JSON list of C-alpha atoms in Angstrom, two decimals:
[
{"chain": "S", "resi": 1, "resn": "UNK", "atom": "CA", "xyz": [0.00, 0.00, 0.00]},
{"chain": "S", "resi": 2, "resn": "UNK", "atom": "CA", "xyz": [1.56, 3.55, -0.95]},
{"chain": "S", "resi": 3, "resn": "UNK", "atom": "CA", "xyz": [0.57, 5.68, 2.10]},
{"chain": "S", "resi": 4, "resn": "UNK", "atom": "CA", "xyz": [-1.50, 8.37, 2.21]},
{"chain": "S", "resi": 5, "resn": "UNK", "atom": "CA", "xyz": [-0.29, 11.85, 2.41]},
{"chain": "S", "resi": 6, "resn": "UNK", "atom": "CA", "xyz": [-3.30, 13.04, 4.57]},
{"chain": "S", "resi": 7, "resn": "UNK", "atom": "CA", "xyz": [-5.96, 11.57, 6.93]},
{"chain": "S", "resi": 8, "resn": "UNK", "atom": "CA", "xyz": [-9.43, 13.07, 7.27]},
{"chain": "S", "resi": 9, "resn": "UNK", "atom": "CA", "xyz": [-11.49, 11.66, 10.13]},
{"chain": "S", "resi": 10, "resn": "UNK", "atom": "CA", "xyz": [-15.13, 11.42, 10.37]},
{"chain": "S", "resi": 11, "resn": "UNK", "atom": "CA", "xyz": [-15.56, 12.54, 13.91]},
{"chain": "S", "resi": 12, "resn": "UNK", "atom": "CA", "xyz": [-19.50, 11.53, 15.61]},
{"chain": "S", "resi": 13, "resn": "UNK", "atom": "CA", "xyz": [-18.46, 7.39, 16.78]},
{"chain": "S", "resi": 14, "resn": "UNK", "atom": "CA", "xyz": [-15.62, 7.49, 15.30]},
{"chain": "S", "resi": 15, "resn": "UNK", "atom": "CA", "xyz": [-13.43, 9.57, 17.29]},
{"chain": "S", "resi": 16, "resn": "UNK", "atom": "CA", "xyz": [-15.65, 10.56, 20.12]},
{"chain": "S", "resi": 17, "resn": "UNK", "atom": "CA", "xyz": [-18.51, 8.68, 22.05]},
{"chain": "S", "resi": 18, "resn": "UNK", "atom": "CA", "xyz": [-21.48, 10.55, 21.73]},
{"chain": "S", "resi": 19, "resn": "UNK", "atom": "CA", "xyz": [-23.80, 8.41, 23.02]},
{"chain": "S", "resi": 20, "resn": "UNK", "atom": "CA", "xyz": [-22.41, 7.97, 25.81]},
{"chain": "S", "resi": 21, "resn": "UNK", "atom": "CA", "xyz": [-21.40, 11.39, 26.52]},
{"chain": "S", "resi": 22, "resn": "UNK", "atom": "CA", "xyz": [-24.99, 12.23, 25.94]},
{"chain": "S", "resi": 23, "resn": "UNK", "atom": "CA", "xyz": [-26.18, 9.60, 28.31]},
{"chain": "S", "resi": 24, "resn": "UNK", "atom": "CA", "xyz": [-23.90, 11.12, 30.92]},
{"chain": "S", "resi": 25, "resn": "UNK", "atom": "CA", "xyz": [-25.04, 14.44, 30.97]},
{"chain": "S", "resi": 26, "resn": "UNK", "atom": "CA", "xyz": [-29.00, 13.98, 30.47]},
{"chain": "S", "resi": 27, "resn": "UNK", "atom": "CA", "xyz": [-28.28, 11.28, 33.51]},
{"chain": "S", "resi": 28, "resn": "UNK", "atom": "CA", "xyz": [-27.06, 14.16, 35.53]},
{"chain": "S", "resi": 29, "resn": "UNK", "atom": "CA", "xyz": [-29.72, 16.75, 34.38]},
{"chain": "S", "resi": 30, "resn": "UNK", "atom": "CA", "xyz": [-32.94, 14.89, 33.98]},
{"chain": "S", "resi": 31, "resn": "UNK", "atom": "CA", "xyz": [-32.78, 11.51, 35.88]},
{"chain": "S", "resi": 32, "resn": "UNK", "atom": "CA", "xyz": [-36.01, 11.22, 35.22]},
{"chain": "S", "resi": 33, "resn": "UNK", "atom": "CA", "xyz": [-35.53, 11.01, 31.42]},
{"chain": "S", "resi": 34, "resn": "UNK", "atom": "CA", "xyz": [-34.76, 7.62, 29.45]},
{"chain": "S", "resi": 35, "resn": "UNK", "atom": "CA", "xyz": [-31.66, 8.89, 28.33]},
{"chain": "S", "resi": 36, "resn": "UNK", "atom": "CA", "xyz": [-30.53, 5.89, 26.48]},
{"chain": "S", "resi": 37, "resn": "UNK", "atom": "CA", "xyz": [-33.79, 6.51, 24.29]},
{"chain": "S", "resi": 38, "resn": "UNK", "atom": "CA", "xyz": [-33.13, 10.38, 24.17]},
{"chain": "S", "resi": 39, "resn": "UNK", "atom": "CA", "xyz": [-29.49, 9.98, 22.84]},
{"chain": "S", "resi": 40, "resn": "UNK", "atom": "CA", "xyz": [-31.08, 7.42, 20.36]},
{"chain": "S", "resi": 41, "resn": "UNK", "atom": "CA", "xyz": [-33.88, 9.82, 19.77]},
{"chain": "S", "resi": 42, "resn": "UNK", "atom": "CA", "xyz": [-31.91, 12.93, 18.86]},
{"chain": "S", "resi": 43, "resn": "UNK", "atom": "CA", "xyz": [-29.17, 11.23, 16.55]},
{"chain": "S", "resi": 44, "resn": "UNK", "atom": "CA", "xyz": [-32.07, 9.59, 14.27]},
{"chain": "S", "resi": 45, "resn": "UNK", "atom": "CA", "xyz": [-33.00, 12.85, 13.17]},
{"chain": "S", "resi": 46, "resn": "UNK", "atom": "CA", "xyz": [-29.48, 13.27, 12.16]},
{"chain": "S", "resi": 47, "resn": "UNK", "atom": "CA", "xyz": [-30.13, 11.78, 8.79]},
{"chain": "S", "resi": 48, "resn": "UNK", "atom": "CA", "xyz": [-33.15, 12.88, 7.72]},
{"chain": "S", "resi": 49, "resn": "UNK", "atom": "CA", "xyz": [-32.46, 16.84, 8.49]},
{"chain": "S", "resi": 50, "resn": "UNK", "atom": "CA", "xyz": [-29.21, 16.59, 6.74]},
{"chain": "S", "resi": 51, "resn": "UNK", "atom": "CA", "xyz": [-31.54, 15.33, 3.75]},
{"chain": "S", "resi": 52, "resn": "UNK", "atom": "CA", "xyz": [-33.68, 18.65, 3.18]},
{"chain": "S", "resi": 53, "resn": "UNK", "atom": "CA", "xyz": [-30.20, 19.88, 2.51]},
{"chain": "S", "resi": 54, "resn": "UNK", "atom": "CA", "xyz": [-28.86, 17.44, 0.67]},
{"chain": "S", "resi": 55, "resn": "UNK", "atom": "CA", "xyz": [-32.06, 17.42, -1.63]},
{"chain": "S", "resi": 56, "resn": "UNK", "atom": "CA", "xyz": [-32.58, 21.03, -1.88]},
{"chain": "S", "resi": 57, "resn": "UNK", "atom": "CA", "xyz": [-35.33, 21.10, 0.51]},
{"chain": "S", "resi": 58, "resn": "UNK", "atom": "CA", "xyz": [-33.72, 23.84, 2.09]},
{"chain": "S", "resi": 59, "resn": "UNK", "atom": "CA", "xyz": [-30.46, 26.50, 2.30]},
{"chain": "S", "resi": 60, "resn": "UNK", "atom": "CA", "xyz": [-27.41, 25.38, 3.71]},
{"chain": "S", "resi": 61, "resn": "UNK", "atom": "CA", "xyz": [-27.33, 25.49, 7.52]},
{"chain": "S", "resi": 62, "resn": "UNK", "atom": "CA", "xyz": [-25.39, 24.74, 10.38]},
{"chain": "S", "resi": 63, "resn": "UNK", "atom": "CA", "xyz": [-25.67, 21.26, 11.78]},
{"chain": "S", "resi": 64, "resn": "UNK", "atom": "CA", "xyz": [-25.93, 23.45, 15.30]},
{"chain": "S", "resi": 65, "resn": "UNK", "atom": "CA", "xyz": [-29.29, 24.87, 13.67]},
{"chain": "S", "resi": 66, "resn": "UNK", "atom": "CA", "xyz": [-30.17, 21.46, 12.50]},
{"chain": "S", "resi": 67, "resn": "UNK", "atom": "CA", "xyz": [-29.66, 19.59, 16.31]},
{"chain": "S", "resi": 68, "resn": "UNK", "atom": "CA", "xyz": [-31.77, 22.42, 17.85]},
{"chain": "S", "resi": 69, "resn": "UNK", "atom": "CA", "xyz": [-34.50, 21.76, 15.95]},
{"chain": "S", "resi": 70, "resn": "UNK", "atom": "CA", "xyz": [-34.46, 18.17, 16.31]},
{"chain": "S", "resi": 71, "resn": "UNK", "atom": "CA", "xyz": [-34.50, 18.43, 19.91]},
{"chain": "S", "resi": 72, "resn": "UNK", "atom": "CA", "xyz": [-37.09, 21.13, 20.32]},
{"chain": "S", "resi": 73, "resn": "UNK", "atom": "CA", "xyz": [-38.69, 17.97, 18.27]},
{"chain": "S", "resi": 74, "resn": "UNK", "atom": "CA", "xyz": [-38.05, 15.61, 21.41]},
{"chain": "S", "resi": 75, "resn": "UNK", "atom": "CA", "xyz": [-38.37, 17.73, 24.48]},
{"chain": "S", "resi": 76, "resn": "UNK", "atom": "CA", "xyz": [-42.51, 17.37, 24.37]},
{"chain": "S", "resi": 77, "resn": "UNK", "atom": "CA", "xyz": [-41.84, 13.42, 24.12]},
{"chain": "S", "resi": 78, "resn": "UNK", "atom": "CA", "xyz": [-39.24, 13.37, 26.80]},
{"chain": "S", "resi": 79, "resn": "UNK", "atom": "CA", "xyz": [-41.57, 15.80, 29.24]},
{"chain": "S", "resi": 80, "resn": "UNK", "atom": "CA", "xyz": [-38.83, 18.55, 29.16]},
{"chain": "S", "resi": 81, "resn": "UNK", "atom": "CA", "xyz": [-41.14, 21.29, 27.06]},
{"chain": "S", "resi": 82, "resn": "UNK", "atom": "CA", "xyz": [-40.69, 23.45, 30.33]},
{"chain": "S", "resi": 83, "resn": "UNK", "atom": "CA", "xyz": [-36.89, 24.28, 29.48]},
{"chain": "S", "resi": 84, "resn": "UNK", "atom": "CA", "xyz": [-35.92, 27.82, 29.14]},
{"chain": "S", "resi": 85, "resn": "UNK", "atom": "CA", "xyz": [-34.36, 29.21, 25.84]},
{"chain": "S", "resi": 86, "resn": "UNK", "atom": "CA", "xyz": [-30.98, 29.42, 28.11]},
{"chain": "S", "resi": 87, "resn": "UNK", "atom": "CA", "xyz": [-31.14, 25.40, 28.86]},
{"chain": "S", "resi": 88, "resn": "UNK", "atom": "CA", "xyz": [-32.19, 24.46, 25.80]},
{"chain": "S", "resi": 89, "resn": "UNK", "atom": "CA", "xyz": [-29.47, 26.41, 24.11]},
{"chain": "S", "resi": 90, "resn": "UNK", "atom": "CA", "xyz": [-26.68, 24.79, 26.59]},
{"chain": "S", "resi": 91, "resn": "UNK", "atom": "CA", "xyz": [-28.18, 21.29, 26.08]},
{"chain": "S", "resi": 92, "resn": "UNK", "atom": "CA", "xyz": [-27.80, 21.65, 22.32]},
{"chain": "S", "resi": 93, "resn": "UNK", "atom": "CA", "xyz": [-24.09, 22.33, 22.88]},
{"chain": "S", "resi": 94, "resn": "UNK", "atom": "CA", "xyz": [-23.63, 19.03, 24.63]},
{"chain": "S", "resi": 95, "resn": "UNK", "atom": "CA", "xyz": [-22.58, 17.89, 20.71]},
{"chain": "S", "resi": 96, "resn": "UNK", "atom": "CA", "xyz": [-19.37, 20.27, 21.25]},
{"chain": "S", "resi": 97, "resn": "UNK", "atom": "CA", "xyz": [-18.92, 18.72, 24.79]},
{"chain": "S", "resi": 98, "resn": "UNK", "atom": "CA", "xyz": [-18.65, 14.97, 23.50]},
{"chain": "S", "resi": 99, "resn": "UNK", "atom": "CA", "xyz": [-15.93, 12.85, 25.26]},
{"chain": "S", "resi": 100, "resn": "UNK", "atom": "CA", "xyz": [-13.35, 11.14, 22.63]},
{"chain": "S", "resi": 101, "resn": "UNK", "atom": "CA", "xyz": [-13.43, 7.07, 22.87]},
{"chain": "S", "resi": 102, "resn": "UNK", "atom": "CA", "xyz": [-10.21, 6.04, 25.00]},
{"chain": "S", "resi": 103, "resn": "UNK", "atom": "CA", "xyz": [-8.06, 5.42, 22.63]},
{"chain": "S", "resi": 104, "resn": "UNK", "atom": "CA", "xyz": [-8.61, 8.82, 19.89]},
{"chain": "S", "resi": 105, "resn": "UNK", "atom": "CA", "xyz": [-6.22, 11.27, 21.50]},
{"chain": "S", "resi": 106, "resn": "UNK", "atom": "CA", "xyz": [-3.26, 8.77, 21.96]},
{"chain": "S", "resi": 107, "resn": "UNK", "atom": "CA", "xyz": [-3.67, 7.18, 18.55]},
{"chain": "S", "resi": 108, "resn": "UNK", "atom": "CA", "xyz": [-4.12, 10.57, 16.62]},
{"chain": "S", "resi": 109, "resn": "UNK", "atom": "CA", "xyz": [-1.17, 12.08, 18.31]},
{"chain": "S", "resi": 110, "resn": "UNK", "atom": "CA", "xyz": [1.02, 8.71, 17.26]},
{"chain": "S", "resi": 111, "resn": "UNK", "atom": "CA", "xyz": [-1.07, 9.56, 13.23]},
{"chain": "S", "resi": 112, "resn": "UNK", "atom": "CA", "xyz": [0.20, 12.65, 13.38]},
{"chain": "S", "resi": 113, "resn": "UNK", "atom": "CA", "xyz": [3.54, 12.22, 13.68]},
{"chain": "S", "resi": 114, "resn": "UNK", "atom": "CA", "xyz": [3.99, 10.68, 10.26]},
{"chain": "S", "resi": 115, "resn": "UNK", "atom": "CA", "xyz": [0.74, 12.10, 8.68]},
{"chain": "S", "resi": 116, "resn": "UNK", "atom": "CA", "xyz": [-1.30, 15.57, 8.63]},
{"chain": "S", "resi": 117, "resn": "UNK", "atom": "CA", "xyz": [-4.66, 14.82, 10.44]},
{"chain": "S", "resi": 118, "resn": "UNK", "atom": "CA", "xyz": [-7.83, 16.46, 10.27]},
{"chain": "S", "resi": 119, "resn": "UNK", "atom": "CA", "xyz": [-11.01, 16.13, 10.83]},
{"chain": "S", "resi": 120, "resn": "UNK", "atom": "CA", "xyz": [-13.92, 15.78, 8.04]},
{"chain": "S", "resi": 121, "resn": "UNK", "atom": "CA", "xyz": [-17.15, 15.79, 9.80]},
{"chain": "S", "resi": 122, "resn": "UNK", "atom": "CA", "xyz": [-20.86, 16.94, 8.87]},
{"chain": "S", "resi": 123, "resn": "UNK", "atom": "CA", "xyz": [-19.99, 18.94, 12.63]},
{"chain": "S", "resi": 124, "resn": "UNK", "atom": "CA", "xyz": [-20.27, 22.80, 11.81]},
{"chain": "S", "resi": 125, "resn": "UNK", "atom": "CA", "xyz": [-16.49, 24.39, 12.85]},
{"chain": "S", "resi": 126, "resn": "UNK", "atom": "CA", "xyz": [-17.56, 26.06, 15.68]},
{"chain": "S", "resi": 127, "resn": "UNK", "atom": "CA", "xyz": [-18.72, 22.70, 17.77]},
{"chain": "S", "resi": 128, "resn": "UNK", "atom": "CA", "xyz": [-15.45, 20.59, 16.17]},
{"chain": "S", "resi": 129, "resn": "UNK", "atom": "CA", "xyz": [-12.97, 23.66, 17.47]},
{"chain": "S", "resi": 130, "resn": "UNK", "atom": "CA", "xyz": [-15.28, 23.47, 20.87]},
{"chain": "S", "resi": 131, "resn": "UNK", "atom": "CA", "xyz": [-15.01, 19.31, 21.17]},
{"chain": "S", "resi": 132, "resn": "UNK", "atom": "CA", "xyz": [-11.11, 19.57, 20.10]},
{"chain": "S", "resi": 133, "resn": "UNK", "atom": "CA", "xyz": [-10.25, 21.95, 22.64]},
{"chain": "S", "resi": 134, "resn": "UNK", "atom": "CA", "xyz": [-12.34, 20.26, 25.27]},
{"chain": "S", "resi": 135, "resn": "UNK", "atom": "CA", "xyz": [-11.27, 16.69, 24.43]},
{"chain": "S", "resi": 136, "resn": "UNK", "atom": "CA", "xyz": [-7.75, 17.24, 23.35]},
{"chain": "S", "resi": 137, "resn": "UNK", "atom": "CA", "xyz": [-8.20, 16.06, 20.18]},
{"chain": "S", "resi": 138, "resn": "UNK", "atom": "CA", "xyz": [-4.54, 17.36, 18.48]},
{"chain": "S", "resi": 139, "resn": "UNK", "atom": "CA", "xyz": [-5.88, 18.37, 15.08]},
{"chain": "S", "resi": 140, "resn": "UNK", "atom": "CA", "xyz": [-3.45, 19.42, 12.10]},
{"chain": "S", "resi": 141, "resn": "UNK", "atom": "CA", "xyz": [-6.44, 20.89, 11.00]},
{"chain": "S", "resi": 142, "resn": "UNK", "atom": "CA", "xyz": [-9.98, 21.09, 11.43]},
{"chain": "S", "resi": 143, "resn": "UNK", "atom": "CA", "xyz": [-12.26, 20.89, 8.53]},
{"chain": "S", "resi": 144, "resn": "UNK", "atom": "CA", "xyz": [-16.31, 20.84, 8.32]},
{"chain": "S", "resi": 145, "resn": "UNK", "atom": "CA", "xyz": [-19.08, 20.07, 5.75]},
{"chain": "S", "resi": 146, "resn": "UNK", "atom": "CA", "xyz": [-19.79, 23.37, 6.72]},
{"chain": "S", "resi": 147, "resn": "UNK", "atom": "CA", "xyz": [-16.92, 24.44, 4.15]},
{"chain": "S", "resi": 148, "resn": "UNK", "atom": "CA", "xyz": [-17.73, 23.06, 1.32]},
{"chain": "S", "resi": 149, "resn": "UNK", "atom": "CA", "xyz": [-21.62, 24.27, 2.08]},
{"chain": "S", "resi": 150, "resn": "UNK", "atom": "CA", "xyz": [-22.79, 20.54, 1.53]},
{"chain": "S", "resi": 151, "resn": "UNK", "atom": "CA", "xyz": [-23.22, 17.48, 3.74]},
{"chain": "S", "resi": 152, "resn": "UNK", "atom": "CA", "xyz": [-21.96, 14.31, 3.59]},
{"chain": "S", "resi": 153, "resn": "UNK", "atom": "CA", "xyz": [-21.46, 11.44, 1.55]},
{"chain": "S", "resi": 154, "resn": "UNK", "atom": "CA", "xyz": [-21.90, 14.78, -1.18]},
{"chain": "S", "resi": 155, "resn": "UNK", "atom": "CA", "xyz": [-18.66, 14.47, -3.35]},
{"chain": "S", "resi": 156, "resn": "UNK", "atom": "CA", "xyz": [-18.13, 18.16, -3.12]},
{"chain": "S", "resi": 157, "resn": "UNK", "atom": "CA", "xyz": [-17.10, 17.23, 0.53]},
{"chain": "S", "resi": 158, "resn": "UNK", "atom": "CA", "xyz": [-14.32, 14.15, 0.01]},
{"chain": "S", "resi": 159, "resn": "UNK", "atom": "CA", "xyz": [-13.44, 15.98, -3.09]},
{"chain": "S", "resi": 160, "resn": "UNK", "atom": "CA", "xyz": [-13.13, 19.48, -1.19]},
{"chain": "S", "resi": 161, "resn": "UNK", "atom": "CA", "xyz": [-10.84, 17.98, 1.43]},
{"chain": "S", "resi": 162, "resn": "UNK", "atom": "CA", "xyz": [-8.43, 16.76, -1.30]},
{"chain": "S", "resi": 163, "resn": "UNK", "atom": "CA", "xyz": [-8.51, 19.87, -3.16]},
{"chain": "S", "resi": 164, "resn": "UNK", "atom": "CA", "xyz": [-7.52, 22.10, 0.52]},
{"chain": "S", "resi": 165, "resn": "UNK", "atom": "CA", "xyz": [-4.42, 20.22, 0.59]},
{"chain": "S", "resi": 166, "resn": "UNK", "atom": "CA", "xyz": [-3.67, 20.04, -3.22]},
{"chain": "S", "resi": 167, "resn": "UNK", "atom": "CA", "xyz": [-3.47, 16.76, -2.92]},
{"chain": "S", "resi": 168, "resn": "UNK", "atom": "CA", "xyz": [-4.77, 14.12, -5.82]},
{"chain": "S", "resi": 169, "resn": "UNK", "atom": "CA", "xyz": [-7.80, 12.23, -3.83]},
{"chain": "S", "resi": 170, "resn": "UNK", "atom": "CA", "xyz": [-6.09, 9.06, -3.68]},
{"chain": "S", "resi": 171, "resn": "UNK", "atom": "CA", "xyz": [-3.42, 10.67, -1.49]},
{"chain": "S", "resi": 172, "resn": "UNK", "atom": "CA", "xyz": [-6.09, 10.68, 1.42]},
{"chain": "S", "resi": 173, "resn": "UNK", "atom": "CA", "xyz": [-7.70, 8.39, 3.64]},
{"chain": "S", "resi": 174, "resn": "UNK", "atom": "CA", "xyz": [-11.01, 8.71, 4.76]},
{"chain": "S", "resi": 175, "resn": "UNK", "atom": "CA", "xyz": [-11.10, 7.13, 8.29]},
{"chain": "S", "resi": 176, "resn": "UNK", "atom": "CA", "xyz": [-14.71, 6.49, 9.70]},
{"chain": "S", "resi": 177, "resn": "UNK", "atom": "CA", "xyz": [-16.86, 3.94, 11.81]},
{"chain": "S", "resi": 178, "resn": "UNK", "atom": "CA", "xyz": [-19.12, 4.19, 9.28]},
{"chain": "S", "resi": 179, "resn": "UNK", "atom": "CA", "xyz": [-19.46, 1.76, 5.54]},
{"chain": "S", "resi": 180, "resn": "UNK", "atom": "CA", "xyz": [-21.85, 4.41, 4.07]},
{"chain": "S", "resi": 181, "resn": "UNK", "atom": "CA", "xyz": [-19.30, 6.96, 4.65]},
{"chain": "S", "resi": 182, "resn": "UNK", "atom": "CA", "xyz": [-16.06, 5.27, 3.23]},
{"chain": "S", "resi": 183, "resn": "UNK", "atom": "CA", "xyz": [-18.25, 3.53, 0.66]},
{"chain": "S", "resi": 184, "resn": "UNK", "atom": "CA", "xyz": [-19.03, 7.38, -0.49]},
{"chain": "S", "resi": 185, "resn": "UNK", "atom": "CA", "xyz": [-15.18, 8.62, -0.38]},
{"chain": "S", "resi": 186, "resn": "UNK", "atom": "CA", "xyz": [-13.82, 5.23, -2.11]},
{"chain": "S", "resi": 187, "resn": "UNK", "atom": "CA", "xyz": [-16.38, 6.75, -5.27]},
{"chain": "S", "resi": 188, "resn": "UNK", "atom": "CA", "xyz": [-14.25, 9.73, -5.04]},
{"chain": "S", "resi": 189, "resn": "UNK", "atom": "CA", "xyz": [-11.34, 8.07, -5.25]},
{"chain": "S", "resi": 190, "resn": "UNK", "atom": "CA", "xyz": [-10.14, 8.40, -1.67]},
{"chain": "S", "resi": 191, "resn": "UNK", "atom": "CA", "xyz": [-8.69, 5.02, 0.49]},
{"chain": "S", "resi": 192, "resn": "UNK", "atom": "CA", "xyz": [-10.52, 4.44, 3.64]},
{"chain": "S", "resi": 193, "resn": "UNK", "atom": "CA", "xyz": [-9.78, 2.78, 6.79]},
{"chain": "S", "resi": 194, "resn": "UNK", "atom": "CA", "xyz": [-12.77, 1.58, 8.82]},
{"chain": "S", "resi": 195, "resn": "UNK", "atom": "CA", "xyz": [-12.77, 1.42, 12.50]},
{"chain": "S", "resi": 196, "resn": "UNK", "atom": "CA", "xyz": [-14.51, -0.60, 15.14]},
{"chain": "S", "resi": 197, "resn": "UNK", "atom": "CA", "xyz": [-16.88, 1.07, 17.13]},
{"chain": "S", "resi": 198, "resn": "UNK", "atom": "CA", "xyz": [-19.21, -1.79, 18.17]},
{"chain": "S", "resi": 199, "resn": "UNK", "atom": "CA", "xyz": [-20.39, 0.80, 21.38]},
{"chain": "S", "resi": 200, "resn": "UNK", "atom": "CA", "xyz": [-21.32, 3.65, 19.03]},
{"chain": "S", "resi": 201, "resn": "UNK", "atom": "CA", "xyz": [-25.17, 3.61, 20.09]},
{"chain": "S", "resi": 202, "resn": "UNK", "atom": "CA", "xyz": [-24.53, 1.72, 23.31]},
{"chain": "S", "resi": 203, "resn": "UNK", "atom": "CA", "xyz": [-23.65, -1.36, 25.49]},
{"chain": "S", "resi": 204, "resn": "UNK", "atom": "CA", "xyz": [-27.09, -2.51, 24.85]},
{"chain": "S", "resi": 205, "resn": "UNK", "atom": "CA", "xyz": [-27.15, -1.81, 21.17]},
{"chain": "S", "resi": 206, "resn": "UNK", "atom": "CA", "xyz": [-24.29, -3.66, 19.82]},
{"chain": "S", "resi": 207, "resn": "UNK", "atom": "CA", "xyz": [-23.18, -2.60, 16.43]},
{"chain": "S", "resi": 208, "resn": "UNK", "atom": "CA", "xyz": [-22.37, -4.93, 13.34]},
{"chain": "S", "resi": 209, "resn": "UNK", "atom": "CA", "xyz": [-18.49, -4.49, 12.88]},
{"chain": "S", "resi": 210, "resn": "UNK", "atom": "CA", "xyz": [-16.90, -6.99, 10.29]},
{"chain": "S", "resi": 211, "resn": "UNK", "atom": "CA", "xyz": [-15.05, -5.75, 7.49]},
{"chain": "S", "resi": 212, "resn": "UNK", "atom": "CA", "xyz": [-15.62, -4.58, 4.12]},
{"chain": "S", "resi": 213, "resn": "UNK", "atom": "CA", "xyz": [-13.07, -6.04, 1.77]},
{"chain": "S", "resi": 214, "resn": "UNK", "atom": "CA", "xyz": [-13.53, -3.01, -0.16]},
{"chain": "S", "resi": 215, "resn": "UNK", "atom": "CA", "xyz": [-11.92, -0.71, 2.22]},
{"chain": "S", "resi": 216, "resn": "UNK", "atom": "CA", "xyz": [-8.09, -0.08, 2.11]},
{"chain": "S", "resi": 217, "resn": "UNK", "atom": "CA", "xyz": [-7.74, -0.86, 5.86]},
{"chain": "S", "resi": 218, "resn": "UNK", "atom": "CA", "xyz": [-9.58, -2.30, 8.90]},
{"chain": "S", "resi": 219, "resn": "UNK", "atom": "CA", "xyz": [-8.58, -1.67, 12.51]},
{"chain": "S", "resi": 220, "resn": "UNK", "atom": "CA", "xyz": [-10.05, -2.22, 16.20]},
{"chain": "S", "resi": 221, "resn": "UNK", "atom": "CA", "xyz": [-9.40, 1.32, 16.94]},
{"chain": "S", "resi": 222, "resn": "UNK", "atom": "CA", "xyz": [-6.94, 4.14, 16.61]},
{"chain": "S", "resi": 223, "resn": "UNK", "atom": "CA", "xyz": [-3.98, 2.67, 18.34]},
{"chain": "S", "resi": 224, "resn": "UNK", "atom": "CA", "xyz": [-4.12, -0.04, 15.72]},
{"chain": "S", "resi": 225, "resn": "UNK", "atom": "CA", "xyz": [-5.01, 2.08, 13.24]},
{"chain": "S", "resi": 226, "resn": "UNK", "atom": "CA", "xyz": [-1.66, 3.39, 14.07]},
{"chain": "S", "resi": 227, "resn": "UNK", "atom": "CA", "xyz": [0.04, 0.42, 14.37]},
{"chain": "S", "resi": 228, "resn": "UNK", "atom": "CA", "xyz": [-0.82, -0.61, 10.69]},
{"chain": "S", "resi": 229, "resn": "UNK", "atom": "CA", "xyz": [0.68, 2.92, 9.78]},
{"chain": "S", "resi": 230, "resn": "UNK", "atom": "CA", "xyz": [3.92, 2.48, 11.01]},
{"chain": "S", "resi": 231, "resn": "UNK", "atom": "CA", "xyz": [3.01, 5.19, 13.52]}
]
């Protein structure tokens, strides 16, 4: 395998737990809230409000816009309609707050000392600068769907993140947790290395894990991730 010269990291279960990070903090807020079922709740409407974008449904906006309105969605199911514009506004910056898996910061800092790392998320750049600086997460550069004005698995995103670095797209690696996603940057033209996050939605909602022959690499995690790297 030539390596890559760049890695871009889809960053929601890939890098950082965010249900679990969620479950923490509703836990600690609203004990009286299923917050297995409100973590659950909030990411599937992920999807489907990136989609009015995607289709032309609607303008370009911030995935910050698009997880307050989703949860202004849930808060009459969940019996929290009572919150104040100040609480829901702080609760819809948990998504900057999310805590990286245990092994993200160590095996990006060992990725980064042979390759340039960045992120390439559907996050908007305000919440990815918030979660790196809160997390640790040691960045060569932090880059957003929100830059190319266009939501993944849209080529203009893959493609985009090639094009910042002047780099030919099969010089980068797409890293996520996710098939869709690498199965959208291998039709650009990118490698991709998938990672194992069988916890992504849970301890009691094990995820499917096994690999894709299709994908350039397959690793438990970061550190071995790394390991396959030469890192």
């Amino acid at each position: 395998m030539k390596p890559p010269r760049i890695l871009v990291f889809d960053i929601f279960g890939t890098v950082v737990d965010w249900h679990g990070s969620i479950v923490r903090e509703l836990g600690q807020r609203f004990p009286q809230v299923d917050a297995d079922a409100f973590a659950l709740a909030w990411r599937a409407g992920y999807q489907p409000a990136m989609e009015a974008v995607r289709s032309g449904g609607r303008g370009f906006v911030k995935l910050d816009v698009l997880h307050r309105e989703i949860l202004d969605g849930l808060l009459p199911r969940f019996g929290l309609d009572a919150l104040t514009e100040a609480e829901r506004t702080d609760l819809n910056r948990v998504w900057h707050r999310l805590a990286a898996w245990p092994d993200s910061v160590a095996g990006l800092t060992r990725l980064k000392s042979r390759f340039t790392i960045c992120s390439l998320s559907n996050g908007n750049l305000g919440l990815l600068t918030d979660m790196a600086k809160a997390a640790g997460l040691p960045w060569d550069c932090v880059l957003s769907a929100e830059v190319f004005r266009a939501y993944k698995p849209d080529p203009r995103v893959y493609l985009g993140s090639a094009d910042v670095f002047d780099a030919a797209p099969g010089e980068v690696m797409m890293v996520a947790a996710h098939h869709e996603d690498l199965a959208a940057a291998r039709d650009c033209g990118l490698m991709t290395a998938y990672i194992e996050r069988p916890l992504e939605f849970g301890a009691a909602h094990i995820k499917y894990v096994s690999p894709v022959a299709a994908n350039t690499l397959h690793a438990r995690d970061l550190l071995h991730l790394a390991d396959q790297m030469g890192c």
